[in-house]
Short mmCIF file of C-alpha atoms and ligand atoms in Angstrom, two decimals:
data_model
loop_
_atom_site.label_atom_id
_atom_site.label_comp_id
_atom_site.label_asym_id
_atom_site.label_seq_id
_atom_site.Cartn_x
_atom_site.Cartn_y
_atom_site.Cartn_z
CA UNK E 1 0.07 -0.05 0.02
CA UNK E 2 1.46 3.32 -1.09
CA UNK E 3 0.19 5.17 1.88
CA UNK E 4 2.88 3.37 4.19
CA UNK E 5 3.01 5.03 7.57
CA UNK E 6 1.37 8.30 6.39
CA UNK E 7 -1.94 8.85 8.27
CA UNK E 8 -4.87 8.89 5.81
CA UNK E 9 -8.27 10.07 6.59
CA UNK E 10 -10.90 9.14 3.97
CA UNK E 11 -14.14 11.05 3.58
CA UNK E 12 -16.60 9.53 1.26
CA UNK E 13 -20.30 10.28 0.57
CA UNK E 14 -22.79 11.47 -1.96
CA UNK E 15 -22.57 14.82 -3.81
CA UNK E 16 -23.61 17.80 -1.64
CA UNK E 17 -23.08 15.99 1.75
CA UNK E 18 -20.52 18.67 2.67
CA UNK E 19 -17.55 16.31 2.25
CA UNK E 20 -15.67 18.67 0.14
CA UNK E 21 -16.02 21.49 2.53
CA UNK E 22 -15.14 19.14 5.36
CA UNK E 23 -12.09 17.73 3.75
CA UNK E 24 -10.74 21.15 2.93
CA UNK E 25 -11.28 22.54 6.43
CA UNK E 26 -9.61 19.41 8.04
CA UNK E 27 -6.70 19.49 5.56
CA UNK E 28 -6.07 23.23 6.21
CA UNK E 29 -6.43 22.83 10.05
CA UNK E 30 -4.07 19.75 10.06
CA UNK E 31 -1.69 20.97 7.42
CA UNK E 32 -2.26 17.75 5.59
CA UNK E 33 -2.50 17.20 1.80
CA UNK E 34 -5.82 17.15 0.24
CA UNK E 35 -7.01 14.69 -2.55
CA UNK E 36 -10.15 15.94 -4.32
CA UNK E 37 -10.62 12.67 -6.28
CA UNK E 38 -13.89 13.93 -7.88
CA UNK E 39 -11.75 16.52 -9.70
CA UNK E 40 -9.81 13.81 -11.50
CA UNK E 41 -12.99 12.24 -12.89
CA UNK E 42 -14.24 15.64 -13.78
CA UNK E 43 -11.02 16.45 -15.68
CA UNK E 44 -11.17 13.16 -17.61
CA UNK E 45 -14.81 13.99 -18.65
CA UNK E 46 -13.85 17.55 -19.75
CA UNK E 47 -10.75 16.40 -21.53
CA UNK E 48 -12.69 13.69 -23.27
CA UNK E 49 -15.46 16.09 -24.52
CA UNK E 50 -12.72 18.53 -25.64
CA UNK E 51 -10.84 15.79 -27.64
CA UNK E 52 -14.08 14.35 -29.08
CA UNK E 53 -13.77 11.00 -27.19
CA UNK E 54 -17.19 9.55 -26.55
CA UNK E 55 -18.34 9.36 -22.94
CA UNK E 56 -19.09 5.68 -23.61
CA UNK E 57 -15.81 4.78 -25.07
CA UNK E 58 -14.15 2.96 -22.12
CA UNK E 59 -10.76 2.43 -23.87
CA UNK E 60 -10.50 6.01 -25.14
CA UNK E 61 -11.34 7.31 -21.73
CA UNK E 62 -8.96 5.18 -19.98
CA UNK E 63 -6.22 6.31 -22.30
CA UNK E 64 -7.08 9.90 -21.35
CA UNK E 65 -6.98 9.07 -17.66
CA UNK E 66 -3.73 7.34 -17.96
CA UNK E 67 -1.90 10.17 -19.66
CA UNK E 68 -3.79 13.11 -18.11
CA UNK E 69 -1.22 16.09 -18.04
CA UNK E 70 -2.84 17.40 -14.82
CA UNK E 71 -1.39 19.02 -11.72
CA UNK E 72 -3.04 20.49 -8.62
CA UNK E 73 -1.35 23.70 -7.58
CA UNK E 74 -1.94 24.56 -3.87
CA UNK E 75 0.03 27.25 -2.15
CA UNK E 76 0.36 25.09 0.92
CA UNK E 77 -1.03 21.80 2.08
CA UNK E 78 -4.81 22.07 2.61
CA UNK E 79 -5.18 25.28 0.68
CA UNK E 80 -7.67 25.06 -2.26
CA UNK E 81 -5.73 23.99 -5.29
CA UNK E 82 -5.90 25.39 -8.83
CA UNK E 83 -6.47 22.53 -11.36
CA UNK E 84 -4.01 22.91 -14.23
CA UNK E 85 -4.47 20.83 -17.35
CA UNK E 86 -1.69 21.00 -19.85
CA UNK E 87 -0.64 24.33 -18.49
CA UNK E 88 -4.15 25.92 -18.53
CA UNK E 89 -6.02 26.84 -15.32
CA UNK E 90 -9.38 24.90 -15.69
CA UNK E 91 -10.40 25.31 -11.97
CA UNK E 92 -13.65 26.98 -12.90
CA UNK E 93 -14.78 24.49 -15.56
CA UNK E 94 -13.90 21.61 -13.24
CA UNK E 95 -16.53 22.79 -10.57
CA UNK E 96 -19.38 23.34 -13.14
CA UNK E 97 -22.49 21.09 -13.13
CA UNK E 98 -21.60 19.98 -16.61
CA UNK E 99 -18.27 18.62 -15.48
CA UNK E 100 -20.08 16.76 -12.62
CA UNK E 101 -22.23 15.13 -15.13
CA UNK E 102 -19.34 14.11 -17.35
CA UNK E 103 -17.45 12.76 -14.29
CA UNK E 104 -20.34 10.52 -13.25
CA UNK E 105 -20.56 9.13 -16.80
CA UNK E 106 -16.78 8.32 -16.99
CA UNK E 107 -16.64 7.08 -13.39
CA UNK E 108 -18.64 3.92 -14.32
CA UNK E 109 -15.81 2.39 -16.20
CA UNK E 110 -13.41 0.05 -14.43
CA UNK E 111 -10.53 0.94 -16.78
CA UNK E 112 -10.97 4.55 -16.01
CA UNK E 113 -11.01 3.94 -12.34
CA UNK E 114 -7.89 1.65 -12.53
CA UNK E 115 -6.00 4.25 -14.60
CA UNK E 116 -6.52 6.88 -11.85
CA UNK E 117 -5.79 4.69 -8.86
CA UNK E 118 -2.02 5.00 -8.70
CA UNK E 119 -2.24 8.69 -9.18
CA UNK E 120 -4.61 8.93 -6.26
CA UNK E 121 -2.50 6.80 -3.91
CA UNK E 122 0.53 8.98 -4.77
CA UNK E 123 -1.20 11.84 -2.77
CA UNK E 124 -0.50 10.04 0.45
CA UNK E 125 2.59 12.09 1.56
CA UNK E 126 3.78 13.31 4.98
CA UNK E 127 2.54 14.74 7.15
CA UNK E 128 -0.84 13.17 6.22
CA UNK E 129 -3.67 13.02 3.72
CA UNK E 130 -7.37 13.88 3.65
CA UNK E 131 -8.88 11.95 0.77
CA UNK E 132 -12.30 13.07 -0.52
CA UNK E 133 -14.42 10.98 -2.85
CA UNK E 134 -16.78 8.00 -3.20
CA UNK E 135 -14.45 4.99 -2.89
CA UNK E 136 -11.51 6.33 -0.83
CA UNK E 137 -12.27 4.05 2.12
CA UNK E 138 -13.46 1.06 0.00
CA UNK E 139 -11.05 0.98 -2.88
CA UNK E 140 -8.18 3.55 -2.91
CA UNK E 141 -7.08 3.55 0.78
CA UNK E 142 -8.76 0.39 2.24
CA UNK E 143 -6.27 0.42 5.05
CA UNK E 144 -6.88 4.01 6.18
CA UNK E 145 -7.05 4.20 9.88
CA UNK E 146 -10.06 6.52 9.92
CA UNK E 147 -12.77 6.47 7.29
CA UNK E 148 -15.74 8.75 7.52
CA UNK E 149 -18.89 8.48 5.39
CA UNK E 150 -20.77 11.82 5.31
CA UNK E 151 -24.29 11.85 4.15
CA UNK E 152 -27.30 14.11 4.12
CA UNK E 153 -30.93 13.97 2.74
CA UNK E 154 -31.18 14.55 -1.04
CA UNK E 155 -33.45 17.64 -0.38
CA UNK E 156 -30.94 19.21 1.98
CA UNK E 157 -28.12 18.58 -0.56
CA UNK E 158 -30.05 20.21 -3.31
CA UNK E 159 -30.73 23.21 -1.15
CA UNK E 160 -27.08 23.66 -0.35
CA UNK E 161 -26.09 23.39 -3.98
CA UNK E 162 -28.88 25.77 -4.94
CA UNK E 163 -27.43 28.43 -2.52
CA UNK E 164 -23.96 27.80 -3.72
CA UNK E 165 -24.76 28.25 -7.31
CA UNK E 166 -27.06 31.24 -6.68
CA UNK E 167 -24.11 32.94 -4.86
CA UNK E 168 -22.03 32.36 -7.85
CA UNK E 169 -24.66 34.16 -9.89
CA UNK E 170 -25.80 31.00 -11.64
CA UNK E 171 -29.52 30.71 -12.72
CA UNK E 172 -30.67 27.30 -11.60
CA UNK E 173 -33.91 25.63 -10.52
CA UNK E 174 -34.15 23.85 -7.18
CA UNK E 175 -36.37 21.11 -8.64
CA UNK E 176 -33.91 20.51 -11.45
CA UNK E 177 -30.99 20.27 -9.00
CA UNK E 178 -32.97 17.82 -6.88
CA UNK E 179 -33.70 15.69 -9.87
CA UNK E 180 -29.97 15.73 -10.93
CA UNK E 181 -28.76 14.86 -7.41
CA UNK E 182 -31.22 11.85 -7.37
CA UNK E 183 -30.11 10.75 -10.75
CA UNK E 184 -26.43 10.99 -9.83
CA UNK E 185 -26.90 9.13 -6.56
CA UNK E 186 -28.53 6.37 -8.44
CA UNK E 187 -25.75 6.21 -11.06
CA UNK E 188 -23.04 6.37 -8.39
CA UNK E 189 -24.56 3.73 -6.07
CA UNK E 190 -25.90 1.26 -8.66
CA UNK E 191 -22.72 1.12 -10.85
CA UNK E 192 -21.04 -2.25 -10.88
CA UNK E 193 -17.55 -1.01 -10.30
CA UNK E 194 -16.82 0.69 -6.97
CA UNK E 195 -20.39 1.69 -6.17
CA UNK E 196 -20.91 4.48 -3.55
CA UNK E 197 -21.33 2.79 -0.25
CA UNK E 198 -19.74 3.20 3.22
CA UNK E 199 -16.83 0.86 3.96
CA UNK E 200 -17.77 -1.63 6.59
CA UNK E 201 -15.47 0.12 9.03
CA UNK E 202 -16.49 3.62 8.17
CA UNK E 203 -17.92 6.01 10.74
CA UNK E 204 -21.19 7.33 9.36
CA UNK E 205 -22.14 10.98 9.95
CA UNK E 206 -25.46 12.41 8.82
CA UNK E 207 -24.99 16.13 8.25
CA UNK E 208 -28.64 16.97 7.27
CA UNK E 209 -29.24 18.89 10.51
CA UNK E 210 -25.69 19.09 11.74
CA UNK E 211 -23.67 22.26 11.26
CA UNK E 212 -20.22 21.73 9.50
CA UNK E 213 -18.43 22.96 12.57
CA UNK E 214 -19.85 20.13 14.68
CA UNK E 215 -19.13 17.53 12.01
CA UNK E 216 -15.53 18.90 11.92
CA UNK E 217 -15.31 18.71 15.80
CA UNK E 218 -16.64 15.10 15.70
CA UNK E 219 -13.94 14.07 13.12
CA UNK E 220 -11.15 15.83 15.01
CA UNK E 221 -12.25 13.85 18.14
CA UNK E 222 -12.08 10.59 16.15
CA UNK E 223 -8.63 11.39 14.89
CA UNK E 224 -7.45 12.11 18.43
CA UNK E 225 -9.03 8.99 19.73
CA UNK E 226 -7.07 6.94 17.11
CA UNK E 227 -3.92 8.92 17.96
CA UNK E 228 -3.60 10.16 14.38
CA UNK E 229 -3.06 13.68 15.56
O1 DC Z 301 -17.34 14.73 -5.79
P1 DC Z 301 -17.65 15.13 -7.16
O2 DC Z 301 -18.98 15.84 -7.23
O3 DC Z 301 -16.55 16.07 -7.67
O4 DC Z 301 -17.69 13.84 -8.05
C1 DC Z 301 -18.10 13.93 -9.39
C2 DC Z 301 -18.41 12.51 -9.93
O5 DC Z 301 -17.21 11.70 -9.95
C3 DC Z 301 -19.42 11.73 -9.13
O6 DC Z 301 -20.69 11.69 -9.77
C4 DC Z 301 -18.83 10.38 -8.94
C5 DC Z 301 -17.38 10.45 -9.47
N1 DC Z 301 -16.47 10.07 -8.51
C6 DC Z 301 -16.20 8.76 -8.32
O7 DC Z 301 -16.82 7.91 -8.93
N2 DC Z 301 -15.29 8.40 -7.47
C7 DC Z 301 -14.64 9.20 -6.68
N3 DC Z 301 -13.68 8.82 -5.86
C8 DC Z 301 -14.90 10.61 -6.84
C9 DC Z 301 -15.87 11.01 -7.73
#
């Protein structure tokens, strides 16, 4: 296992559960590295569309994933990273709804997931790693000493996303967002390869009515209890 003695905290869960925010806050607080694995799938989707490779073309997509000239440029461990593809800053495109849709399409393929695995494991560097995704605890870092599965109701997740997008000035409908979230949950949890599910040893936290500060404190408590910090 590439993670060796580096402490790894995995945070998995559905879109909009708050895991991205939680992972970022914890990585910053601890000074640990941050793996936003969803960004890798998003970039594969964006690169495929740009290069005219079909979102159903497993071999073509896996070739893109294998050779992706991508780098995450963070000013310090835990700081939000700019996503640089082939020298271009594509951070904004990566976070778009469209890229999320492409990501969930390409993520169903085993060859794509395999092609991204080594790249993800390489993020486990001292002093530690917070890994955010869907299969961090089940597939990528199965030996991680602390696994968190963060969830929230689909309605609450749609509300959060709605507020985020409105704040960015995007014109979206709540009903459409809820529909998209349900469709993505279904695709992520019913896919044959690495479906979205908590690892058997994951600590499940429901954030529907729990403020992010409290979730963060809970996780810090778990890290201390396991002597990871
Ligand atoms: O977390 P996110 O919204 O950036 O993820 C976008 C899509 O990528 C999501 O629909 C599922 C997929 N994904 C995945 O299959 N495995 C991961 N570890 C991360 C994301």
